[in-house]
Short mmCIF file of N, CA and C in Angstrom, two decimals:
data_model
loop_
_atom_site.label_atom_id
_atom_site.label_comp_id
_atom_site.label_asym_id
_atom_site.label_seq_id
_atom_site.Cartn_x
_atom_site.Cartn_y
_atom_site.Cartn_z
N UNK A 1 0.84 -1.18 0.00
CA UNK A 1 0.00 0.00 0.00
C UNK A 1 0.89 1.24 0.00
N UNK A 2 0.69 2.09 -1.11
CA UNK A 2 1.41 3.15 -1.06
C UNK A 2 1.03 4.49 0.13
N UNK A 3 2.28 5.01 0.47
CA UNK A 3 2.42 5.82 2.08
C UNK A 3 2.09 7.34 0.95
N UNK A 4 1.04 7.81 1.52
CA UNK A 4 0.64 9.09 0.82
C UNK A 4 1.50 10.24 0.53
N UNK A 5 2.32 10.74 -0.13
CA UNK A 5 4.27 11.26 -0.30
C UNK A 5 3.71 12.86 0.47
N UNK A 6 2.53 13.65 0.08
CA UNK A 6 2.07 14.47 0.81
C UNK A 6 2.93 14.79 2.57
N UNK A 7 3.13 13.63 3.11
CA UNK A 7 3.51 13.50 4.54
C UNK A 7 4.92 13.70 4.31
N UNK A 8 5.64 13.50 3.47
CA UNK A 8 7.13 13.70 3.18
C UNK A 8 7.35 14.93 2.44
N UNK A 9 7.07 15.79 2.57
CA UNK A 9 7.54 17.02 1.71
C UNK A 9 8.95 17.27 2.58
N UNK A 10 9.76 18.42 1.64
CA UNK A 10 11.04 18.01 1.87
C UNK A 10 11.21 19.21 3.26
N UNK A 11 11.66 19.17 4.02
CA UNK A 11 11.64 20.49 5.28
C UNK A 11 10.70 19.56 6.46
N UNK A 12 9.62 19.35 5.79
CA UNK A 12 8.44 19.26 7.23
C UNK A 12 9.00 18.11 7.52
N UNK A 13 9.08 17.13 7.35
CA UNK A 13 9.91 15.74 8.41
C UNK A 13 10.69 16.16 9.28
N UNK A 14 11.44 17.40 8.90
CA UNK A 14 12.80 17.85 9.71
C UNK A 14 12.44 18.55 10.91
N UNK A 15 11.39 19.58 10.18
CA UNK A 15 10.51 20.13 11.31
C UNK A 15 9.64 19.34 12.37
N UNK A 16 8.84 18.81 11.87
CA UNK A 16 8.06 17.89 12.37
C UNK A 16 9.27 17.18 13.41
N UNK A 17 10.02 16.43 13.03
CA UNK A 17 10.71 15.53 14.46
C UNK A 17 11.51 16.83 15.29
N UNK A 18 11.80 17.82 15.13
CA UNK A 18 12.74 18.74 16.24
C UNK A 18 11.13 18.66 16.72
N UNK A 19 9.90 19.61 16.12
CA UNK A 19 8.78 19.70 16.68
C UNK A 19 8.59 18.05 17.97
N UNK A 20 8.68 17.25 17.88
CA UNK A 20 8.41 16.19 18.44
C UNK A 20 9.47 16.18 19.42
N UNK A 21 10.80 16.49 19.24
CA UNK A 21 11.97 16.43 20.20
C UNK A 21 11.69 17.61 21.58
N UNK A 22 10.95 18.84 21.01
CA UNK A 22 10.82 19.60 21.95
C UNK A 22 9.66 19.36 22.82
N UNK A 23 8.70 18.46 21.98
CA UNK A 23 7.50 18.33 22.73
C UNK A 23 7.76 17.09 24.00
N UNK A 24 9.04 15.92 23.55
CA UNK A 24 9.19 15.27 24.22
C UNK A 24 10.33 15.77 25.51
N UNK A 25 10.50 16.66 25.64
CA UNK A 25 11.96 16.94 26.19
C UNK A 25 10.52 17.74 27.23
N UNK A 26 9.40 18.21 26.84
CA UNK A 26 8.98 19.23 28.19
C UNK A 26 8.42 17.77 29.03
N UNK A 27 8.01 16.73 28.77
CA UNK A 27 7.51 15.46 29.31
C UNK A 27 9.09 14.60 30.33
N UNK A 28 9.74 14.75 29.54
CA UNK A 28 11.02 14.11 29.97
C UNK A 28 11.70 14.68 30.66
N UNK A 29 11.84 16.05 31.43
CA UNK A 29 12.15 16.48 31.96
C UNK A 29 12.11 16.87 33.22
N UNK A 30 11.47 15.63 34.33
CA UNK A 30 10.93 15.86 35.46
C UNK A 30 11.65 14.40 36.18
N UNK A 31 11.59 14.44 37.53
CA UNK A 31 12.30 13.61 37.91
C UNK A 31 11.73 12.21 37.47
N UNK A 32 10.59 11.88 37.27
CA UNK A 32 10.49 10.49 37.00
C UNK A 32 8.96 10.84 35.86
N UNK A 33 9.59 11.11 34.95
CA UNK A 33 8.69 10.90 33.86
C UNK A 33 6.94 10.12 33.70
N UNK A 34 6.43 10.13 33.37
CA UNK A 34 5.06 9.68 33.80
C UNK A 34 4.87 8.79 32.07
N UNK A 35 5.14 7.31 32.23
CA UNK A 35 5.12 6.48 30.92
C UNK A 35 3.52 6.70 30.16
N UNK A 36 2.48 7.49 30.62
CA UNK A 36 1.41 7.64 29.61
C UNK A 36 1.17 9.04 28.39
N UNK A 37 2.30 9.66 29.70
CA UNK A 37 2.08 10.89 28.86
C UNK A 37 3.47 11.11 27.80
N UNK A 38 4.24 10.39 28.13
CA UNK A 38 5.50 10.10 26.67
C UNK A 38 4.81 9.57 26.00
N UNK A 39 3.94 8.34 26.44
CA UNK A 39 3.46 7.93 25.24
C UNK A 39 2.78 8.36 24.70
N UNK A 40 1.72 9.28 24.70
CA UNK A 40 0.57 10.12 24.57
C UNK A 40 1.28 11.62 23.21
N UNK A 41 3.00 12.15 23.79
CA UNK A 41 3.81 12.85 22.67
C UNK A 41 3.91 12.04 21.69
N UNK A 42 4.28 10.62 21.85
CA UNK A 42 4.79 10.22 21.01
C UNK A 42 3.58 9.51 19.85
N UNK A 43 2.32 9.45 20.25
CA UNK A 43 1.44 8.81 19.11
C UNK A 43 0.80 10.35 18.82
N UNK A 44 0.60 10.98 19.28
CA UNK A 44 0.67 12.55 18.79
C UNK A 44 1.26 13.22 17.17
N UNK A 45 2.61 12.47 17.48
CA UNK A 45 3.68 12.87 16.74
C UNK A 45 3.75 11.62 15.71
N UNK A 46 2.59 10.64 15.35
CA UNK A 46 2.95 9.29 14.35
C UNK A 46 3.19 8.10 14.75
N UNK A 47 3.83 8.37 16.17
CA UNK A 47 4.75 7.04 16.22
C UNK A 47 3.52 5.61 16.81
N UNK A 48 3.61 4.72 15.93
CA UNK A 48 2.40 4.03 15.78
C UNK A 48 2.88 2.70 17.06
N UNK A 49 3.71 2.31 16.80
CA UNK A 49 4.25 0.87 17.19
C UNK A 49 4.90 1.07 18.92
N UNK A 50 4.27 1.38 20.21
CA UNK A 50 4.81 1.43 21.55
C UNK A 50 5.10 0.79 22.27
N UNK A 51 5.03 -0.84 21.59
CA UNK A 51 5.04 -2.00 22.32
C UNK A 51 5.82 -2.06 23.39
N UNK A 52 7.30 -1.94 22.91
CA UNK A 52 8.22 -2.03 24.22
C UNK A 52 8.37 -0.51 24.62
N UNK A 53 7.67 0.12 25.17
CA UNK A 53 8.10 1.40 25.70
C UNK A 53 8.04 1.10 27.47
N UNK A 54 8.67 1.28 27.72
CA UNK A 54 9.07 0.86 28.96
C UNK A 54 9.47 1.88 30.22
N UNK A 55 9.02 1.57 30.99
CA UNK A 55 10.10 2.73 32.90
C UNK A 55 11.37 2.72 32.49
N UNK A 56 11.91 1.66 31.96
CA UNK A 56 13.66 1.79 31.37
C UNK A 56 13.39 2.42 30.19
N UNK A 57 12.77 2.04 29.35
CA UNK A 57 12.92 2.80 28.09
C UNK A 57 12.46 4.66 28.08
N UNK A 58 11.92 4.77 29.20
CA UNK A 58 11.84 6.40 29.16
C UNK A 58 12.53 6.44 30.19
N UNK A 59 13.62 6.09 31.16
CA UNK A 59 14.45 6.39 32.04
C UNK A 59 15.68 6.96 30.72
N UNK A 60 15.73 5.76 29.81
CA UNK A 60 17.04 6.34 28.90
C UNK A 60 16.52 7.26 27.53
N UNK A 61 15.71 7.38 27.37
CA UNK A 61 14.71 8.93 26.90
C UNK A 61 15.08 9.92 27.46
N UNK A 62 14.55 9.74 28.84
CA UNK A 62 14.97 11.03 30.00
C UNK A 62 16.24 11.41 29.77
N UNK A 63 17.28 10.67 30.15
CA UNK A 63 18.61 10.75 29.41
C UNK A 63 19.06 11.26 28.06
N UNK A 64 18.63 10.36 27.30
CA UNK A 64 18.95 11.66 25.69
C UNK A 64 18.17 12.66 25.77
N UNK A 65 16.74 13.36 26.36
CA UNK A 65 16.66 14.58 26.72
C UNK A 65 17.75 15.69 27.36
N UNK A 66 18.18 15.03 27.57
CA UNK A 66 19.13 15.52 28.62
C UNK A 66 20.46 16.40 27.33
N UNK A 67 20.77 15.60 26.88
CA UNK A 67 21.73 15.85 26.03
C UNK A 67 21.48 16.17 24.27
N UNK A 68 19.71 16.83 23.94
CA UNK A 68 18.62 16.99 23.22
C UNK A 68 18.63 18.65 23.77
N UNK A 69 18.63 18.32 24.78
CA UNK A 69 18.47 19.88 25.54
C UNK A 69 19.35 21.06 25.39
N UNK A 70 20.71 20.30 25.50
CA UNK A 70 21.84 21.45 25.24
C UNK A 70 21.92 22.14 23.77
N UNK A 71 21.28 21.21 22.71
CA UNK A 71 21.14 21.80 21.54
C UNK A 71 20.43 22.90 21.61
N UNK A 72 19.04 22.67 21.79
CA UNK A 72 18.14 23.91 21.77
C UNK A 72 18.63 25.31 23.05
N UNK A 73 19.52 24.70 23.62
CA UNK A 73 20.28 25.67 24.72
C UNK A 73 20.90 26.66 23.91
N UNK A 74 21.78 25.88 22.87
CA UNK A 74 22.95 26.73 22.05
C UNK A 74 22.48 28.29 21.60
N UNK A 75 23.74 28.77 22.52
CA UNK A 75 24.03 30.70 22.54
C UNK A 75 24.26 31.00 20.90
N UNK A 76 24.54 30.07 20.06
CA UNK A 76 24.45 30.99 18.54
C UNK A 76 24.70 29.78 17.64
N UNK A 77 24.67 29.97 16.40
CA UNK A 77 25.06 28.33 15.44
C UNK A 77 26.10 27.90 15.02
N UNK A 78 26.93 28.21 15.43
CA UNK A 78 28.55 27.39 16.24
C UNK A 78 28.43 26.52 17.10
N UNK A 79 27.82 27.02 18.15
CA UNK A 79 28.01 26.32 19.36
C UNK A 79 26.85 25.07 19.06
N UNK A 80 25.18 25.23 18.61
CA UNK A 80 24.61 24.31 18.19
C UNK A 80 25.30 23.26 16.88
N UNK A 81 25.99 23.69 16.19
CA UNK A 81 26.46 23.02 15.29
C UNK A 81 27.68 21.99 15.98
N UNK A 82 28.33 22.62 17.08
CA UNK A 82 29.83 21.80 17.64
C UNK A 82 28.36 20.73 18.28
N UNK A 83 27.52 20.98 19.28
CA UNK A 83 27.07 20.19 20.08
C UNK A 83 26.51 19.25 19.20
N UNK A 84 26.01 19.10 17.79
CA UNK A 84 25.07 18.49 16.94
C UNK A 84 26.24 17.38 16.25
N UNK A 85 27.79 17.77 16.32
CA UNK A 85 27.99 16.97 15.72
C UNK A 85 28.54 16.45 16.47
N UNK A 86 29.36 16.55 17.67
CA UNK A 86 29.37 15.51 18.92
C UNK A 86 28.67 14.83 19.14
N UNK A 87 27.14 14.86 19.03
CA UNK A 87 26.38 13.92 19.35
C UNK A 87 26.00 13.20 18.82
N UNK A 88 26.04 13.76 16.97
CA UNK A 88 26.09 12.33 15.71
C UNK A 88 27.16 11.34 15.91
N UNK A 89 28.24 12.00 16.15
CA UNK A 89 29.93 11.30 16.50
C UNK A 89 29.61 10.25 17.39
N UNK A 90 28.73 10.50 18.56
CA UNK A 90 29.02 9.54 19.29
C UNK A 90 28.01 8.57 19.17
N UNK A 91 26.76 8.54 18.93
CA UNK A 91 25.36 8.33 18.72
C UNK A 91 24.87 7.70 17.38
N UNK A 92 25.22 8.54 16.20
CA UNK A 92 24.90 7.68 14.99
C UNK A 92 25.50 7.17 14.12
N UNK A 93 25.04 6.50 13.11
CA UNK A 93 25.51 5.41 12.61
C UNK A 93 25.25 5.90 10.86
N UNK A 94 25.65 5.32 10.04
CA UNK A 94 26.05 6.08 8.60
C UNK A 94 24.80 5.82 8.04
N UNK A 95 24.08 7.47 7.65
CA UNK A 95 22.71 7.23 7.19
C UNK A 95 21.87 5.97 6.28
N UNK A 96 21.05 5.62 6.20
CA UNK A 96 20.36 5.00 6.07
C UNK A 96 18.52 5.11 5.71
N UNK A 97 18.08 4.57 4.69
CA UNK A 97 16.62 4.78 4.35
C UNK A 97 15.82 3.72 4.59
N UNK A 98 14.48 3.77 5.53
CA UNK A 98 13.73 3.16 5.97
C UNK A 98 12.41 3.43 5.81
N UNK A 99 11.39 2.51 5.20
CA UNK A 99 9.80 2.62 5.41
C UNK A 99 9.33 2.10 6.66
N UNK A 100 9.97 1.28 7.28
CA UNK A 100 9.51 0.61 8.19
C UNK A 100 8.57 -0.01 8.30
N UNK A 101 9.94 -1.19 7.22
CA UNK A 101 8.48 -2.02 6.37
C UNK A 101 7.14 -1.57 5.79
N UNK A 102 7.55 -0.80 5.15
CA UNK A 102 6.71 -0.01 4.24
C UNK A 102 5.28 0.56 4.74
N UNK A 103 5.54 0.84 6.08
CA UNK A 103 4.35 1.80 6.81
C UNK A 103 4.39 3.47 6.99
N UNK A 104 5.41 3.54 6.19
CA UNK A 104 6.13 5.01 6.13
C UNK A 104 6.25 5.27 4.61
N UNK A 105 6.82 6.45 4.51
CA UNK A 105 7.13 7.03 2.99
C UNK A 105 8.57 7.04 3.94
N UNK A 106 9.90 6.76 2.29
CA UNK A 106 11.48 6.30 2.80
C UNK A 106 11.60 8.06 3.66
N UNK A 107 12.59 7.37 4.23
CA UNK A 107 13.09 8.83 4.99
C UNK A 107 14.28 7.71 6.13
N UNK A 108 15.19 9.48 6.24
CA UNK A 108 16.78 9.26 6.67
C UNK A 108 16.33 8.52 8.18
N UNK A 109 17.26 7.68 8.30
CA UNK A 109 17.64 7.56 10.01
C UNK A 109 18.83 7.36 10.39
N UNK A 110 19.31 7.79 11.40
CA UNK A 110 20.86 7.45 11.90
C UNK A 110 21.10 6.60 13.01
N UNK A 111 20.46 6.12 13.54
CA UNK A 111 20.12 5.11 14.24
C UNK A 111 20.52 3.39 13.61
N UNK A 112 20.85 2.71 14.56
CA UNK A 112 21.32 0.86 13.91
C UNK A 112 20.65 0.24 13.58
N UNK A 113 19.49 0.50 13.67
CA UNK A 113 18.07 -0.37 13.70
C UNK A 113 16.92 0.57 13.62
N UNK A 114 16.14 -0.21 12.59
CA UNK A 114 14.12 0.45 13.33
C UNK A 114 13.97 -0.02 14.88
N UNK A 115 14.09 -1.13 15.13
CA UNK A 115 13.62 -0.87 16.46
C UNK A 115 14.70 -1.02 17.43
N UNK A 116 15.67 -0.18 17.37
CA UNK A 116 16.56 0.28 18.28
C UNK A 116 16.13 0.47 19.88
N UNK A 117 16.96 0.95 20.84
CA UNK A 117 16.63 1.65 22.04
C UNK A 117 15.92 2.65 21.82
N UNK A 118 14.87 3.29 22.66
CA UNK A 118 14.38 4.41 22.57
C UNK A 118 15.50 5.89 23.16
N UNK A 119 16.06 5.21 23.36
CA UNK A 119 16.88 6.75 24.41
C UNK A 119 18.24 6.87 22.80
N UNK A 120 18.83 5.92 21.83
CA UNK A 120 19.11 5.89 21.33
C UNK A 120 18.36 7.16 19.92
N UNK A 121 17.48 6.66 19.60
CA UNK A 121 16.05 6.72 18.72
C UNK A 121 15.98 8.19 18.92
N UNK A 122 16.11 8.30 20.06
CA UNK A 122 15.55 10.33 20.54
C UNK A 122 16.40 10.88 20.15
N UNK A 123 17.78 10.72 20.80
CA UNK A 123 19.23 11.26 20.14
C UNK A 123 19.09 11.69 18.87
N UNK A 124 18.96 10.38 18.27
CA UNK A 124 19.67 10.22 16.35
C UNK A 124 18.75 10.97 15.66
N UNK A 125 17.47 10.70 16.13
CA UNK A 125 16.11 11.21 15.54
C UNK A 125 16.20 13.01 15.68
N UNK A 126 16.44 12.97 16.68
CA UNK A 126 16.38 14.71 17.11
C UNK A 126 17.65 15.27 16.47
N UNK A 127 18.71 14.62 16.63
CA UNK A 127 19.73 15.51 15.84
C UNK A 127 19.83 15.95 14.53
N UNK A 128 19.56 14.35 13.72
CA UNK A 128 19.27 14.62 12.65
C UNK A 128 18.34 15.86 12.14
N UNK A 129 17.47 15.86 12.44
CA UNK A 129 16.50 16.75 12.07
C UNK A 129 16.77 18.58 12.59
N UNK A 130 17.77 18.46 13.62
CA UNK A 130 18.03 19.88 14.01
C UNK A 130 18.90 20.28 13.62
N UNK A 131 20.40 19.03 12.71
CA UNK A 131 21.06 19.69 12.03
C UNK A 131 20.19 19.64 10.42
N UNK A 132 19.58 18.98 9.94
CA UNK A 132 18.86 19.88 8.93
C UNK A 132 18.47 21.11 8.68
N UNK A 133 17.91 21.20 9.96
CA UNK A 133 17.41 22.82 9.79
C UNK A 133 18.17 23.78 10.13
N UNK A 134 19.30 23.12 11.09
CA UNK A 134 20.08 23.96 10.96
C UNK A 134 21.00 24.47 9.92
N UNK A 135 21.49 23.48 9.14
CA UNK A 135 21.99 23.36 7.90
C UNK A 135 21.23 24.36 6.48
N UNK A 136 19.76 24.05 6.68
CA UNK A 136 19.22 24.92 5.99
C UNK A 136 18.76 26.47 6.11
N UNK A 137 18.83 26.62 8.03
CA UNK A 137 18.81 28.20 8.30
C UNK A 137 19.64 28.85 8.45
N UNK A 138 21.25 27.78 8.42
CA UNK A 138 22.16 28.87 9.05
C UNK A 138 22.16 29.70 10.49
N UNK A 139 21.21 29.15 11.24
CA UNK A 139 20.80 29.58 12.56
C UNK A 139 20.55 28.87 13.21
N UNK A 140 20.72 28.61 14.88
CA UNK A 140 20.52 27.34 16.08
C UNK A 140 18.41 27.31 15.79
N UNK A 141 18.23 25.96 15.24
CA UNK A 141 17.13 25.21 15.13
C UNK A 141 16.41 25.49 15.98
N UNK A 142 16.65 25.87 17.24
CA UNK A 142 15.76 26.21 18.41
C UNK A 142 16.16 26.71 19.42
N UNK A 143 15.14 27.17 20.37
CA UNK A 143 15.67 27.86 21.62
C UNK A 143 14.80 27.25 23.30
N UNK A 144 15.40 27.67 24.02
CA UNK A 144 14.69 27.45 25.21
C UNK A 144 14.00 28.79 25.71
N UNK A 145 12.79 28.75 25.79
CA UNK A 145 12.05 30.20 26.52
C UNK A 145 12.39 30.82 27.00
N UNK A 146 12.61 32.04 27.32
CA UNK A 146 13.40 33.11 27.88
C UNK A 146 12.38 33.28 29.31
N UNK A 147 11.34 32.95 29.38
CA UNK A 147 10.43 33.35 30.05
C UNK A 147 11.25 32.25 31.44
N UNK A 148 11.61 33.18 33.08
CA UNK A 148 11.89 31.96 33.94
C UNK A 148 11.05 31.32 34.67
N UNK A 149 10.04 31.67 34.31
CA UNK A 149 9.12 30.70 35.24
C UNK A 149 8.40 29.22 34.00
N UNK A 150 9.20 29.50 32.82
CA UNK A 150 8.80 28.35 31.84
C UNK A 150 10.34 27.69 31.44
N UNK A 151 10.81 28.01 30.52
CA UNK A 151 11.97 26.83 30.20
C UNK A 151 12.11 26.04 29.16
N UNK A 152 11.14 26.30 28.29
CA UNK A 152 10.53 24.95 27.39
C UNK A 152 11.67 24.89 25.92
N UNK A 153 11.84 23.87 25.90
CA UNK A 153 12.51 23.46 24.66
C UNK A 153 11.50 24.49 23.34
N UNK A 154 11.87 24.66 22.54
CA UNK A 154 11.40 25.15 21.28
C UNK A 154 11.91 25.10 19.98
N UNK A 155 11.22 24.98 19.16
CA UNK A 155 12.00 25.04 17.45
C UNK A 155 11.93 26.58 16.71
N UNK A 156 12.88 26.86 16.27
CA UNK A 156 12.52 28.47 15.70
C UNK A 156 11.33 28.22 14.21
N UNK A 157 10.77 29.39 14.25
CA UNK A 157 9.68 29.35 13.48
C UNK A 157 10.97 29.98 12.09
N UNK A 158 10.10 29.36 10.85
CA UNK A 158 11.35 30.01 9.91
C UNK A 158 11.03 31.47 9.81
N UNK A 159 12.48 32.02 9.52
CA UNK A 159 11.67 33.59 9.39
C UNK A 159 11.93 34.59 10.45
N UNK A 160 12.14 35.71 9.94
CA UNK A 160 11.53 36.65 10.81
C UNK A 160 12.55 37.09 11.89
N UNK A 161 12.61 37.80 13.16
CA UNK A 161 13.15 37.74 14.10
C UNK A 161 13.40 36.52 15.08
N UNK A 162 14.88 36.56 15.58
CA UNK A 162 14.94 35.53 16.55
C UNK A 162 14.06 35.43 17.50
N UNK A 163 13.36 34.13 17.64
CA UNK A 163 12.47 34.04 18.61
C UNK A 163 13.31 33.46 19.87
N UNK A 164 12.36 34.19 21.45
CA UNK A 164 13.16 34.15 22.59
C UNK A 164 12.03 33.18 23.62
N UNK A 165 10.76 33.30 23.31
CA UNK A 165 9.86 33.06 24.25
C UNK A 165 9.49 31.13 23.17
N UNK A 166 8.60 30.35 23.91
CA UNK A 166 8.14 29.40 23.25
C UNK A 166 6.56 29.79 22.90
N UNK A 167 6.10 30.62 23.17
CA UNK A 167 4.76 30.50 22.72
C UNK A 167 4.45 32.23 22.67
N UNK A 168 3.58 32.86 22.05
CA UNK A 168 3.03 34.30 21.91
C UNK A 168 2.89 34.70 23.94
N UNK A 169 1.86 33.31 24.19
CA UNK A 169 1.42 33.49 25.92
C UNK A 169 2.59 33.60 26.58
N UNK A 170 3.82 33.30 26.80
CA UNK A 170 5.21 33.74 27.27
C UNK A 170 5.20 35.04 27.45
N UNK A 171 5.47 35.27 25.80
CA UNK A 171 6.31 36.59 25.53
C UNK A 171 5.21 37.42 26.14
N UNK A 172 3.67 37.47 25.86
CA UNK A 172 2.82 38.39 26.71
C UNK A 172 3.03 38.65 27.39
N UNK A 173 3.40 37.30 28.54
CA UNK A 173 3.33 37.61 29.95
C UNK A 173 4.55 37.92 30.52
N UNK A 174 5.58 38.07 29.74
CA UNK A 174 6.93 38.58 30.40
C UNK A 174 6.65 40.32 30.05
N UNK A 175 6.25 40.82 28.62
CA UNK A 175 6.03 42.10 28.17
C UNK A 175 4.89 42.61 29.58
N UNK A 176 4.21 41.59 29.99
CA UNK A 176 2.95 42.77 31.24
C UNK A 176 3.58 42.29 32.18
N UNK A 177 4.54 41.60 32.25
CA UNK A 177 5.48 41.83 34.01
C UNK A 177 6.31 42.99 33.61
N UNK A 178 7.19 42.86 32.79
CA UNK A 178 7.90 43.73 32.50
C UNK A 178 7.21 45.55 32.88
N UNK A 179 6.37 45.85 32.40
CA UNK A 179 5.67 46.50 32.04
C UNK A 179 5.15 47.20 33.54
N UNK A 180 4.70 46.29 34.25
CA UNK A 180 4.01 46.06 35.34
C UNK A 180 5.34 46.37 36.42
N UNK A 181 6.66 46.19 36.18
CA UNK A 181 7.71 46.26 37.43
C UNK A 181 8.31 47.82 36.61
N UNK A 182 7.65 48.30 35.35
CA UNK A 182 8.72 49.59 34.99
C UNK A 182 7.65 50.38 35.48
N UNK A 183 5.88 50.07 35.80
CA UNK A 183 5.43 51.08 36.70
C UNK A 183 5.55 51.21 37.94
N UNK A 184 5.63 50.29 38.76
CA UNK A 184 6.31 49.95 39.83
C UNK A 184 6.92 50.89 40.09
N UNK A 185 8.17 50.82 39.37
CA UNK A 185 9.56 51.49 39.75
C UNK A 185 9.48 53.28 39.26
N UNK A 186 8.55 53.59 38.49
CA UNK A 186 8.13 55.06 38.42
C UNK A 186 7.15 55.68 39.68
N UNK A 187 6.28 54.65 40.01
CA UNK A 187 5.63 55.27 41.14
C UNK A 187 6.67 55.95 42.49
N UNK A 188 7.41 54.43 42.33
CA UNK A 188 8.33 55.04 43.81
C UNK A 188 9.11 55.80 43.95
#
């Protein structure tokens, strides 16, 4: 049965999995992860097959979050580019095209296997796709919210000014604190 090619246009796969890396990194990021709601990002985001998803298998998730994170950390696209390819260096394996068993349209993986480790899978999956875009913007793929009472992993929208906040509701609400502590400080 042919995989509808619509779903593979060339950019959105790339987007689409950082999109999925950031969505999994705000889930994975707590001391003990909650196995319904990874799983809940992850069929969100396509991923059809959860059989073995496991307390170990999102313990070592949690883990390549971990090191998923410093990318979208990166202060400019040097520093995301050094961290992106340290982590192919150590992590992936010489590209490769997979349907997965033909339930997919082909597309790259760097990973040893389809059904690899999951903490593996997050790595290869997320890098790949953030040095794409990075590759194609010339700019760090994403950022973490500027806002401190949030934190959130993010992908840059193409375009436009560097984005600092993860969502419009951030940046609002830092602009009416902001706003709110420069009347403050005129009253007194």
């Amino acid at each position: 049965m042919p995989v509808p090619q619509e779903d593979f246009r060339p950019g959105r796969a790339a987007r689409d999995a950082a999109r999925r890396a950031a969505d999994l990194l705000e889930v994975l990021e707590v001391d003990r992860p909650d196995l319904e709601k990874v799983a809940e990002v992850l069929r969100a985001h396509g991923e059809t097959d959860l059989g073995d998803l496991s307390r170990e298998a999102v313990d070592e998730m949690r883990e390549a979050a971990g090191l998923v994170r410093e990318v979208f950390a990166a202060v400019d696209v040097d520093q995301a580019a050094e961290l992106l390819n340290g982590l192919l260096a150590r992590h992936a394996f010489p590209p490769r095209l997979t349907t997965h068993g033909g339930k997919f349209g082909w597309h790259l993986h760097v990973d040893s296997e389809d059904d690899g480790p999951w903490g593996t899978w997050l790595v290869t999956s997320s890098c790949l796709a953030l040095a794409v875009l990075l590759a194609d913007r010339q700019t760090p793929p994403g950022g973490v919210c500027a806002s401190p009472t949030c934190g959130k992993a993010f992908v840059h929208a193409a375009g436009g000014s560097p984005q600092r906040y993860c969502s419009p509701r951030c940046a609002t609400r830092e602009r009416v604190a902001a706003h709110r502590r420069a009347q403050r400080d005129q009253d007194s």
